[in-house]
């Protein structure tokens, strides 16, 4: 998701149809680790997007910014509890900080 705008206007047709969950969180001490820029801290928006099969990609952005960064370790396997369970787990992890990565 490096540098991608996740708004519907800029996503491909498949991405527009993909189940996407977003949530805002304040990253705990040590923030969240991204592939592109390393650790991000402060107020973040997290997006969890279902991919084909049982996978989901996870990205973070500074809340209100345009640029998205891949959470290190993404894509992740969607657990039996579904995409919402994965998204909630990621939000909790980022809130704890410590260089949070994808489960």
PDB file of N, CA and C in Angstrom:
ATOM      1  N   UNK A   1       0.804  -1.185   0.000  1.00  0.00           N
ATOM      2  CA  UNK A   1       0.000   0.000   0.000  1.00  0.00           C
ATOM      3  C   UNK A   1       0.849   1.251   0.000  1.00  0.00           C
ATOM      4  N   UNK A   2       2.087   1.106  -0.144  1.00  0.00           N
ATOM      5  CA  UNK A   2       3.011   2.213  -0.106  1.00  0.00           C
ATOM      6  C   UNK A   2       2.500   3.389  -0.909  1.00  0.00           C
ATOM      7  N   UNK A   3       2.221   4.477  -0.223  1.00  0.00           N
ATOM      8  CA  UNK A   3       1.836   5.694  -0.883  1.00  0.00           C
ATOM      9  C   UNK A   3       0.455   5.659  -1.519  1.00  0.00           C
ATOM     10  N   UNK A   4      -0.286   4.614  -1.354  1.00  0.00           N
ATOM     11  CA  UNK A   4      -1.608   4.520  -1.963  1.00  0.00           C
ATOM     12  C   UNK A   4      -2.621   5.320  -1.169  1.00  0.00           C
ATOM     13  N   UNK A   5      -3.570   5.901  -1.888  1.00  0.00           N
ATOM     14  CA  UNK A   5      -4.708   6.550  -1.262  1.00  0.00           C
ATOM     15  C   UNK A   5      -5.798   5.496  -1.243  1.00  0.00           C
ATOM     16  N   UNK A   6      -6.320   5.176  -0.079  1.00  0.00           N
ATOM     17  CA  UNK A   6      -7.293   4.097   0.015  1.00  0.00           C
ATOM     18  C   UNK A   6      -8.715   4.565  -0.253  1.00  0.00           C
ATOM     19  N   UNK A   7      -8.917   5.815  -0.666  1.00  0.00           N
ATOM     20  CA  UNK A   7     -10.264   6.288  -0.966  1.00  0.00           C
ATOM     21  C   UNK A   7     -10.788   5.556  -2.188  1.00  0.00           C
ATOM     22  N   UNK A   8     -12.071   5.380  -2.263  1.00  0.00           N
ATOM     23  CA  UNK A   8     -12.685   4.639  -3.343  1.00  0.00           C
ATOM     24  C   UNK A   8     -12.359   5.173  -4.719  1.00  0.00           C
ATOM     25  N   UNK A   9     -12.168   6.496  -4.863  1.00  0.00           N
ATOM     26  CA  UNK A   9     -11.899   7.078  -6.164  1.00  0.00           C
ATOM     27  C   UNK A   9     -10.578   6.609  -6.743  1.00  0.00           C
ATOM     28  N   UNK A  10      -9.613   6.250  -5.918  1.00  0.00           N
ATOM     29  CA  UNK A  10      -8.286   5.892  -6.400  1.00  0.00           C
ATOM     30  C   UNK A  10      -8.012   4.397  -6.375  1.00  0.00           C
ATOM     31  N   UNK A  11      -8.959   3.592  -5.937  1.00  0.00           N
ATOM     32  CA  UNK A  11      -8.734   2.153  -5.867  1.00  0.00           C
ATOM     33  C   UNK A  11      -9.231   1.490  -7.144  1.00  0.00           C
ATOM     34  N   UNK A  12      -8.631   0.353  -7.469  1.00  0.00           N
ATOM     35  CA  UNK A  12      -9.071  -0.427  -8.620  1.00  0.00           C
ATOM     36  C   UNK A  12     -10.448  -1.006  -8.326  1.00  0.00           C
ATOM     37  N   UNK A  13     -11.089  -1.528  -9.359  1.00  0.00           N
ATOM     38  CA  UNK A  13     -12.428  -2.095  -9.198  1.00  0.00           C
ATOM     39  C   UNK A  13     -12.469  -3.204  -8.161  1.00  0.00           C
ATOM     40  N   UNK A  14     -11.438  -4.073  -8.143  1.00  0.00           N
ATOM     41  CA  UNK A  14     -11.414  -5.167  -7.180  1.00  0.00           C
ATOM     42  C   UNK A  14     -11.290  -4.633  -5.758  1.00  0.00           C
ATOM     43  N   UNK A  15     -10.459  -3.591  -5.564  1.00  0.00           N
ATOM     44  CA  UNK A  15     -10.283  -3.043  -4.227  1.00  0.00           C
ATOM     45  C   UNK A  15     -11.557  -2.375  -3.734  1.00  0.00           C
ATOM     46  N   UNK A  16     -12.317  -1.747  -4.643  1.00  0.00           N
ATOM     47  CA  UNK A  16     -13.561  -1.095  -4.242  1.00  0.00           C
ATOM     48  C   UNK A  16     -14.539  -2.116  -3.691  1.00  0.00           C
ATOM     49  N   UNK A  17     -14.498  -3.349  -4.231  1.00  0.00           N
ATOM     50  CA  UNK A  17     -15.411  -4.398  -3.802  1.00  0.00           C
ATOM     51  C   UNK A  17     -14.909  -5.101  -2.547  1.00  0.00           C
ATOM     52  N   UNK A  18     -13.634  -4.982  -2.249  1.00  0.00           N
ATOM     53  CA  UNK A  18     -13.040  -5.699  -1.127  1.00  0.00           C
ATOM     54  C   UNK A  18     -13.593  -5.185   0.194  1.00  0.00           C
ATOM     55  N   UNK A  19     -13.793  -6.102   1.125  1.00  0.00           N
ATOM     56  CA  UNK A  19     -14.212  -5.725   2.468  1.00  0.00           C
ATOM     57  C   UNK A  19     -13.061  -4.984   3.143  1.00  0.00           C
ATOM     58  N   UNK A  20     -13.340  -3.782   3.618  1.00  0.00           N
ATOM     59  CA  UNK A  20     -12.319  -2.948   4.245  1.00  0.00           C
ATOM     60  C   UNK A  20     -12.831  -2.428   5.580  1.00  0.00           C
ATOM     61  N   UNK A  21     -12.022  -2.584   6.608  1.00  0.00           N
ATOM     62  CA  UNK A  21     -12.334  -2.032   7.924  1.00  0.00           C
ATOM     63  C   UNK A  21     -11.283  -0.996   8.260  1.00  0.00           C
ATOM     64  N   UNK A  22     -11.700   0.153   8.794  1.00  0.00           N
ATOM     65  CA  UNK A  22     -10.755   1.173   9.223  1.00  0.00           C
ATOM     66  C   UNK A  22     -11.078   1.592  10.644  1.00  0.00           C
ATOM     67  N   UNK A  23     -10.054   2.055  11.338  1.00  0.00           N
ATOM     68  CA  UNK A  23     -10.239   2.529  12.703  1.00  0.00           C
ATOM     69  C   UNK A  23      -9.089   3.433  13.104  1.00  0.00           C
ATOM     70  N   UNK A  24      -9.393   4.380  13.951  1.00  0.00           N
ATOM     71  CA  UNK A  24      -8.385   5.309  14.453  1.00  0.00           C
ATOM     72  C   UNK A  24      -7.900   4.861  15.821  1.00  0.00           C
ATOM     73  N   UNK A  25      -6.615   5.074  16.057  1.00  0.00           N
ATOM     74  CA  UNK A  25      -5.994   4.653  17.310  1.00  0.00           C
ATOM     75  C   UNK A  25      -4.806   5.565  17.595  1.00  0.00           C
ATOM     76  N   UNK A  26      -4.502   5.755  18.860  1.00  0.00           N
ATOM     77  CA  UNK A  26      -3.271   6.450  19.236  1.00  0.00           C
ATOM     78  C   UNK A  26      -2.236   5.377  19.540  1.00  0.00           C
ATOM     79  N   UNK A  27      -1.159   5.361  18.756  1.00  0.00           N
ATOM     80  CA  UNK A  27      -0.125   4.346  18.928  1.00  0.00           C
ATOM     81  C   UNK A  27       0.560   4.511  20.274  1.00  0.00           C
ATOM     82  N   UNK A  28       0.766   3.396  20.943  1.00  0.00           N
ATOM     83  CA  UNK A  28       1.476   3.410  22.214  1.00  0.00           C
ATOM     84  C   UNK A  28       2.961   3.663  22.012  1.00  0.00           C
ATOM     85  N   UNK A  29       3.694   3.749  23.122  1.00  0.00           N
ATOM     86  CA  UNK A  29       5.141   3.997  23.041  1.00  0.00           C
ATOM     87  C   UNK A  29       5.823   2.987  22.121  1.00  0.00           C
ATOM     88  N   UNK A  30       6.605   3.469  21.195  1.00  0.00           N
ATOM     89  CA  UNK A  30       7.270   2.593  20.235  1.00  0.00           C
ATOM     90  C   UNK A  30       6.503   2.445  18.944  1.00  0.00           C
ATOM     91  N   UNK A  31       5.266   2.912  18.896  1.00  0.00           N
ATOM     92  CA  UNK A  31       4.482   2.981  17.676  1.00  0.00           C
ATOM     93  C   UNK A  31       4.262   1.685  16.946  1.00  0.00           C
ATOM     94  N   UNK A  32       4.094   1.817  15.631  1.00  0.00           N
ATOM     95  CA  UNK A  32       3.849   0.680  14.737  1.00  0.00           C
ATOM     96  C   UNK A  32       4.937   0.664  13.667  1.00  0.00           C
ATOM     97  N   UNK A  33       5.420  -0.517  13.329  1.00  0.00           N
ATOM     98  CA  UNK A  33       6.488  -0.673  12.343  1.00  0.00           C
ATOM     99  C   UNK A  33       5.899  -0.804  10.934  1.00  0.00           C
ATOM    100  N   UNK A  34       6.440  -0.010  10.005  1.00  0.00           N
ATOM    101  CA  UNK A  34       6.002  -0.089   8.613  1.00  0.00           C
ATOM    102  C   UNK A  34       7.172  -0.482   7.726  1.00  0.00           C
ATOM    103  N   UNK A  35       6.843  -1.044   6.573  1.00  0.00           N
ATOM    104  CA  UNK A  35       7.877  -1.439   5.619  1.00  0.00           C
ATOM    105  C   UNK A  35       8.566  -0.230   4.998  1.00  0.00           C
ATOM    106  N   UNK A  36       7.811   0.831   4.770  1.00  0.00           N
ATOM    107  CA  UNK A  36       8.331   1.955   3.994  1.00  0.00           C
ATOM    108  C   UNK A  36       9.134   2.966   4.798  1.00  0.00           C
ATOM    109  N   UNK A  37       8.674   3.293   6.007  1.00  0.00           N
ATOM    110  CA  UNK A  37       9.298   4.401   6.757  1.00  0.00           C
ATOM    111  C   UNK A  37       9.715   4.017   8.170  1.00  0.00           C
ATOM    112  N   UNK A  38       9.656   2.743   8.497  1.00  0.00           N
ATOM    113  CA  UNK A  38       9.991   2.337   9.858  1.00  0.00           C
ATOM    114  C   UNK A  38       8.840   2.637  10.808  1.00  0.00           C
ATOM    115  N   UNK A  39       9.166   3.095  11.995  1.00  0.00           N
ATOM    116  CA  UNK A  39       8.162   3.286  13.043  1.00  0.00           C
ATOM    117  C   UNK A  39       7.357   4.564  12.799  1.00  0.00           C
ATOM    118  N   UNK A  40       6.038   4.451  12.946  1.00  0.00           N
ATOM    119  CA  UNK A  40       5.146   5.608  12.948  1.00  0.00           C
ATOM    120  C   UNK A  40       4.498   5.675  14.319  1.00  0.00           C
ATOM    121  N   UNK A  41       4.279   6.895  14.792  1.00  0.00           N
ATOM    122  CA  UNK A  41       3.738   7.096  16.143  1.00  0.00           C
ATOM    123  C   UNK A  41       2.614   8.125  16.093  1.00  0.00           C
ATOM    124  N   UNK A  42       1.932   8.280  17.218  1.00  0.00           N
ATOM    125  CA  UNK A  42       0.884   9.303  17.320  1.00  0.00           C
ATOM    126  C   UNK A  42      -0.463   8.773  16.895  1.00  0.00           C
ATOM    127  N   UNK A  43      -1.300   9.688  16.387  1.00  0.00           N
ATOM    128  CA  UNK A  43      -2.648   9.330  15.967  1.00  0.00           C
ATOM    129  C   UNK A  43      -2.595   8.701  14.584  1.00  0.00           C
ATOM    130  N   UNK A  44      -3.055   7.450  14.499  1.00  0.00           N
ATOM    131  CA  UNK A  44      -2.980   6.679  13.260  1.00  0.00           C
ATOM    132  C   UNK A  44      -4.350   6.144  12.869  1.00  0.00           C
ATOM    133  N   UNK A  45      -4.522   5.945  11.585  1.00  0.00           N
ATOM    134  CA  UNK A  45      -5.682   5.234  11.057  1.00  0.00           C
ATOM    135  C   UNK A  45      -5.167   3.909  10.520  1.00  0.00           C
ATOM    136  N   UNK A  46      -5.853   2.834  10.880  1.00  0.00           N
ATOM    137  CA  UNK A  46      -5.480   1.484  10.455  1.00  0.00           C
ATOM    138  C   UNK A  46      -6.551   0.974   9.498  1.00  0.00           C
ATOM    139  N   UNK A  47      -6.129   0.410   8.375  1.00  0.00           N
ATOM    140  CA  UNK A  47      -7.048  -0.205   7.412  1.00  0.00           C
ATOM    141  C   UNK A  47      -6.686  -1.675   7.261  1.00  0.00           C
ATOM    142  N   UNK A  48      -7.710  -2.517   7.330  1.00  0.00           N
ATOM    143  CA  UNK A  48      -7.552  -3.956   7.131  1.00  0.00           C
ATOM    144  C   UNK A  48      -8.425  -4.322   5.939  1.00  0.00           C
ATOM    145  N   UNK A  49      -7.803  -4.836   4.873  1.00  0.00           N
ATOM    146  CA  UNK A  49      -8.500  -5.074   3.611  1.00  0.00           C
ATOM    147  C   UNK A  49      -8.403  -6.552   3.253  1.00  0.00           C
ATOM    148  N   UNK A  50      -9.574  -7.189   3.097  1.00  0.00           N
ATOM    149  CA  UNK A  50      -9.584  -8.609   2.728  1.00  0.00           C
ATOM    150  C   UNK A  50      -9.039  -8.782   1.319  1.00  0.00           C
ATOM    151  N   UNK A  51      -8.162  -9.788   1.186  1.00  0.00           N
ATOM    152  CA  UNK A  51      -7.649 -10.189  -0.118  1.00  0.00           C
ATOM    153  C   UNK A  51      -8.231 -11.548  -0.459  1.00  0.00           C
ATOM    154  N   UNK A  52      -7.835 -12.091  -1.573  1.00  0.00           N
ATOM    155  CA  UNK A  52      -8.316 -13.405  -1.990  1.00  0.00           C
ATOM    156  C   UNK A  52      -7.981 -14.443  -0.921  1.00  0.00           C
ATOM    157  N   UNK A  53      -8.869 -15.395  -0.776  1.00  0.00           N
ATOM    158  CA  UNK A  53      -8.636 -16.471   0.187  1.00  0.00           C
ATOM    159  C   UNK A  53      -8.769 -15.974   1.605  1.00  0.00           C
ATOM    160  N   UNK A  54      -7.866 -16.441   2.449  1.00  0.00           N
ATOM    161  CA  UNK A  54      -7.947 -16.109   3.875  1.00  0.00           C
ATOM    162  C   UNK A  54      -6.888 -15.081   4.263  1.00  0.00           C
ATOM    163  N   UNK A  55      -6.575 -14.154   3.365  1.00  0.00           N
ATOM    164  CA  UNK A  55      -5.525 -13.162   3.624  1.00  0.00           C
ATOM    165  C   UNK A  55      -6.122 -11.762   3.706  1.00  0.00           C
ATOM    166  N   UNK A  56      -5.426 -10.886   4.434  1.00  0.00           N
ATOM    167  CA  UNK A  56      -5.815  -9.485   4.514  1.00  0.00           C
ATOM    168  C   UNK A  56      -4.558  -8.639   4.569  1.00  0.00           C
ATOM    169  N   UNK A  57      -4.571  -7.521   3.882  1.00  0.00           N
ATOM    170  CA  UNK A  57      -3.449  -6.597   3.973  1.00  0.00           C
ATOM    171  C   UNK A  57      -3.798  -5.509   4.970  1.00  0.00           C
ATOM    172  N   UNK A  58      -2.781  -5.039   5.648  1.00  0.00           N
ATOM    173  CA  UNK A  58      -2.981  -4.068   6.716  1.00  0.00           C
ATOM    174  C   UNK A  58      -2.081  -2.874   6.454  1.00  0.00           C
ATOM    175  N   UNK A  59      -2.655  -1.689   6.541  1.00  0.00           N
ATOM    176  CA  UNK A  59      -1.903  -0.464   6.307  1.00  0.00           C
ATOM    177  C   UNK A  59      -2.240   0.545   7.393  1.00  0.00           C
ATOM    178  N   UNK A  60      -1.315   1.477   7.593  1.00  0.00           N
ATOM    179  CA  UNK A  60      -1.524   2.556   8.555  1.00  0.00           C
ATOM    180  C   UNK A  60      -1.196   3.884   7.883  1.00  0.00           C
ATOM    181  N   UNK A  61      -1.803   4.917   8.392  1.00  0.00           N
ATOM    182  CA  UNK A  61      -1.485   6.268   7.946  1.00  0.00           C
ATOM    183  C   UNK A  61      -1.616   7.183   9.151  1.00  0.00           C
ATOM    184  N   UNK A  62      -0.903   8.307   9.090  1.00  0.00           N
ATOM    185  CA  UNK A  62      -1.151   9.334  10.097  1.00  0.00           C
ATOM    186  C   UNK A  62      -2.571   9.824   9.850  1.00  0.00           C
ATOM    187  N   UNK A  63      -3.387   9.871  10.886  1.00  0.00           N
ATOM    188  CA  UNK A  63      -4.786  10.245  10.743  1.00  0.00           C
ATOM    189  C   UNK A  63      -4.899  11.580  10.010  1.00  0.00           C
ATOM    190  N   UNK A  64      -5.684  11.580   8.944  1.00  0.00           N
ATOM    191  CA  UNK A  64      -5.903  12.772   8.149  1.00  0.00           C
ATOM    192  C   UNK A  64      -4.927  12.945   7.002  1.00  0.00           C
ATOM    193  N   UNK A  65      -3.899  12.107   6.931  1.00  0.00           N
ATOM    194  CA  UNK A  65      -2.905  12.197   5.858  1.00  0.00           C
ATOM    195  C   UNK A  65      -3.399  11.435   4.622  1.00  0.00           C
ATOM    196  N   UNK A  66      -2.667  11.579   3.531  1.00  0.00           N
ATOM    197  CA  UNK A  66      -3.017  10.880   2.294  1.00  0.00           C
ATOM    198  C   UNK A  66      -2.255   9.576   2.114  1.00  0.00           C
ATOM    199  N   UNK A  67      -1.037   9.515   2.595  1.00  0.00           N
ATOM    200  CA  UNK A  67      -0.159   8.386   2.307  1.00  0.00           C
ATOM    201  C   UNK A  67      -0.383   7.236   3.287  1.00  0.00           C
ATOM    202  N   UNK A  68      -0.466   6.022   2.729  1.00  0.00           N
ATOM    203  CA  UNK A  68      -0.614   4.803   3.503  1.00  0.00           C
ATOM    204  C   UNK A  68       0.701   4.041   3.507  1.00  0.00           C
ATOM    205  N   UNK A  69       0.976   3.349   4.622  1.00  0.00           N
ATOM    206  CA  UNK A  69       2.182   2.536   4.760  1.00  0.00           C
ATOM    207  C   UNK A  69       1.781   1.115   5.142  1.00  0.00           C
ATOM    208  N   UNK A  70       2.492   0.139   4.602  1.00  0.00           N
ATOM    209  CA  UNK A  70       2.225  -1.262   4.904  1.00  0.00           C
ATOM    210  C   UNK A  70       2.713  -1.584   6.308  1.00  0.00           C
ATOM    211  N   UNK A  71       1.841  -2.139   7.141  1.00  0.00           N
ATOM    212  CA  UNK A  71       2.254  -2.599   8.459  1.00  0.00           C
ATOM    213  C   UNK A  71       3.156  -3.809   8.256  1.00  0.00           C
ATOM    214  N   UNK A  72       4.347  -3.772   8.822  1.00  0.00           N
ATOM    215  CA  UNK A  72       5.305  -4.862   8.650  1.00  0.00           C
ATOM    216  C   UNK A  72       4.657  -6.196   9.023  1.00  0.00           C
ATOM    217  N   UNK A  73       4.859  -7.181   8.165  1.00  0.00           N
ATOM    218  CA  UNK A  73       4.271  -8.507   8.364  1.00  0.00           C
ATOM    219  C   UNK A  73       3.011  -8.722   7.551  1.00  0.00           C
ATOM    220  N   UNK A  74       2.448  -7.656   6.988  1.00  0.00           N
ATOM    221  CA  UNK A  74       1.253  -7.774   6.161  1.00  0.00           C
ATOM    222  C   UNK A  74       1.655  -8.352   4.802  1.00  0.00           C
ATOM    223  N   UNK A  75       0.808  -9.199   4.205  1.00  0.00           N
ATOM    224  CA  UNK A  75      -0.542  -9.559   4.592  1.00  0.00           C
ATOM    225  C   UNK A  75      -0.569 -10.591   5.724  1.00  0.00           C
ATOM    226  N   UNK A  76      -1.718 -10.642   6.359  1.00  0.00           N
ATOM    227  CA  UNK A  76      -1.921 -11.557   7.485  1.00  0.00           C
ATOM    228  C   UNK A  76      -3.006 -12.568   7.132  1.00  0.00           C
ATOM    229  N   UNK A  77      -3.008 -13.666   7.846  1.00  0.00           N
ATOM    230  CA  UNK A  77      -4.068 -14.660   7.696  1.00  0.00           C
ATOM    231  C   UNK A  77      -5.280 -14.220   8.503  1.00  0.00           C
ATOM    232  N   UNK A  78      -6.444 -14.251   7.876  1.00  0.00           N
ATOM    233  CA  UNK A  78      -7.683 -13.915   8.574  1.00  0.00           C
ATOM    234  C   UNK A  78      -8.026 -15.082   9.502  1.00  0.00           C
ATOM    235  N   UNK A  79      -8.215 -14.819  10.799  1.00  0.00           N
ATOM    236  CA  UNK A  79      -8.503 -15.900  11.748  1.00  0.00           C
ATOM    237  C   UNK A  79      -9.937 -16.407  11.607  1.00  0.00           C
ATOM    238  N   UNK A  80     -10.263 -17.511  12.293  1.00  0.00           N
ATOM    239  CA  UNK A  80     -11.623 -18.043  12.228  1.00  0.00           C
ATOM    240  C   UNK A  80     -12.685 -17.011  12.627  1.00  0.00           C
ATOM    241  N   UNK A  81     -12.324 -16.040  13.468  1.00  0.00           N
ATOM    242  CA  UNK A  81     -13.271 -15.008  13.891  1.00  0.00           C
ATOM    243  C   UNK A  81     -13.578 -13.982  12.818  1.00  0.00           C
ATOM    244  N   UNK A  82     -12.868 -14.043  11.690  1.00  0.00           N
ATOM    245  CA  UNK A  82     -13.155 -13.162  10.576  1.00  0.00           C
ATOM    246  C   UNK A  82     -12.304 -11.900  10.548  1.00  0.00           C
ATOM    247  N   UNK A  83     -12.576 -11.084   9.539  1.00  0.00           N
ATOM    248  CA  UNK A  83     -11.813  -9.858   9.318  1.00  0.00           C
ATOM    249  C   UNK A  83     -11.936  -8.900  10.498  1.00  0.00           C
ATOM    250  N   UNK A  84     -13.121  -8.815  11.093  1.00  0.00           N
ATOM    251  CA  UNK A  84     -13.317  -7.910  12.230  1.00  0.00           C
ATOM    252  C   UNK A  84     -12.424  -8.307  13.410  1.00  0.00           C
ATOM    253  N   UNK A  85     -12.253  -9.597  13.637  1.00  0.00           N
ATOM    254  CA  UNK A  85     -11.389 -10.058  14.729  1.00  0.00           C
ATOM    255  C   UNK A  85      -9.932  -9.690  14.455  1.00  0.00           C
ATOM    256  N   UNK A  86      -9.494  -9.860  13.214  1.00  0.00           N
ATOM    257  CA  UNK A  86      -8.133  -9.484  12.851  1.00  0.00           C
ATOM    258  C   UNK A  86      -7.936  -7.983  13.026  1.00  0.00           C
ATOM    259  N   UNK A  87      -8.863  -7.202  12.542  1.00  0.00           N
ATOM    260  CA  UNK A  87      -8.774  -5.746  12.637  1.00  0.00           C
ATOM    261  C   UNK A  87      -8.699  -5.303  14.098  1.00  0.00           C
ATOM    262  N   UNK A  88      -9.536  -5.870  14.945  1.00  0.00           N
ATOM    263  CA  UNK A  88      -9.523  -5.528  16.371  1.00  0.00           C
ATOM    264  C   UNK A  88      -8.180  -5.881  17.009  1.00  0.00           C
ATOM    265  N   UNK A  89      -7.624  -7.035  16.619  1.00  0.00           N
ATOM    266  CA  UNK A  89      -6.319  -7.445  17.142  1.00  0.00           C
ATOM    267  C   UNK A  89      -5.226  -6.454  16.735  1.00  0.00           C
ATOM    268  N   UNK A  90      -5.266  -6.007  15.490  1.00  0.00           N
ATOM    269  CA  UNK A  90      -4.274  -5.042  15.006  1.00  0.00           C
ATOM    270  C   UNK A  90      -4.422  -3.717  15.752  1.00  0.00           C
ATOM    271  N   UNK A  91      -5.644  -3.241  15.923  1.00  0.00           N
ATOM    272  CA  UNK A  91      -5.856  -1.981  16.648  1.00  0.00           C
ATOM    273  C   UNK A  91      -5.293  -2.072  18.068  1.00  0.00           C
ATOM    274  N   UNK A  92      -5.557  -3.189  18.751  1.00  0.00           N
ATOM    275  CA  UNK A  92      -5.031  -3.363  20.115  1.00  0.00           C
ATOM    276  C   UNK A  92      -3.509  -3.370  20.115  1.00  0.00           C
ATOM    277  N   UNK A  93      -2.920  -4.036  19.141  1.00  0.00           N
ATOM    278  CA  UNK A  93      -1.472  -4.128  19.051  1.00  0.00           C
ATOM    279  C   UNK A  93      -0.843  -2.759  18.823  1.00  0.00           C
ATOM    280  N   UNK A  94      -1.399  -1.979  17.911  1.00  0.00           N
ATOM    281  CA  UNK A  94      -0.881  -0.641  17.638  1.00  0.00           C
ATOM    282  C   UNK A  94      -1.065   0.250  18.862  1.00  0.00           C
ATOM    283  N   UNK A  95      -2.178   0.102  19.535  1.00  0.00           N
ATOM    284  CA  UNK A  95      -2.425   0.892  20.749  1.00  0.00           C
ATOM    285  C   UNK A  95      -1.392   0.585  21.836  1.00  0.00           C
ATOM    286  N   UNK A  96      -0.954  -0.671  21.904  1.00  0.00           N
ATOM    287  CA  UNK A  96       0.108  -1.037  22.863  1.00  0.00           C
ATOM    288  C   UNK A  96       1.463  -0.500  22.432  1.00  0.00           C
ATOM    289  N   UNK A  97       1.687  -0.383  21.119  1.00  0.00           N
ATOM    290  CA  UNK A  97       2.954   0.133  20.597  1.00  0.00           C
ATOM    291  C   UNK A  97       4.037  -0.914  20.562  1.00  0.00           C
ATOM    292  N   UNK A  98       5.249  -0.494  20.891  1.00  0.00           N
ATOM    293  CA  UNK A  98       6.365  -1.426  20.903  1.00  0.00           C
ATOM    294  C   UNK A  98       6.804  -1.866  19.514  1.00  0.00           C
ATOM    295  N   UNK A  99       6.595  -1.023  18.502  1.00  0.00           N
ATOM    296  CA  UNK A  99       6.937  -1.421  17.134  1.00  0.00           C
ATOM    297  C   UNK A  99       5.979  -2.466  16.612  1.00  0.00           C
ATOM    298  N   UNK A 100       4.686  -2.274  16.864  1.00  0.00           N
ATOM    299  CA  UNK A 100       3.652  -3.252  16.498  1.00  0.00           C
ATOM    300  C   UNK A 100       3.784  -3.667  15.042  1.00  0.00           C
ATOM    301  N   UNK A 101       3.591  -4.960  14.796  1.00  0.00           N
ATOM    302  CA  UNK A 101       3.611  -5.519  13.451  1.00  0.00           C
ATOM    303  C   UNK A 101       2.344  -6.335  13.239  1.00  0.00           C
ATOM    304  N   UNK A 102       2.119  -6.735  12.005  1.00  0.00           N
ATOM    305  CA  UNK A 102       0.956  -7.549  11.667  1.00  0.00           C
ATOM    306  C   UNK A 102       1.064  -8.914  12.347  1.00  0.00           C
ATOM    307  N   UNK A 103      -0.069  -9.438  12.822  1.00  0.00           N
ATOM    308  CA  UNK A 103      -0.030 -10.787  13.438  1.00  0.00           C
ATOM    309  C   UNK A 103       0.264 -11.862  12.405  1.00  0.00           C
TER     310      UNK A 103
END
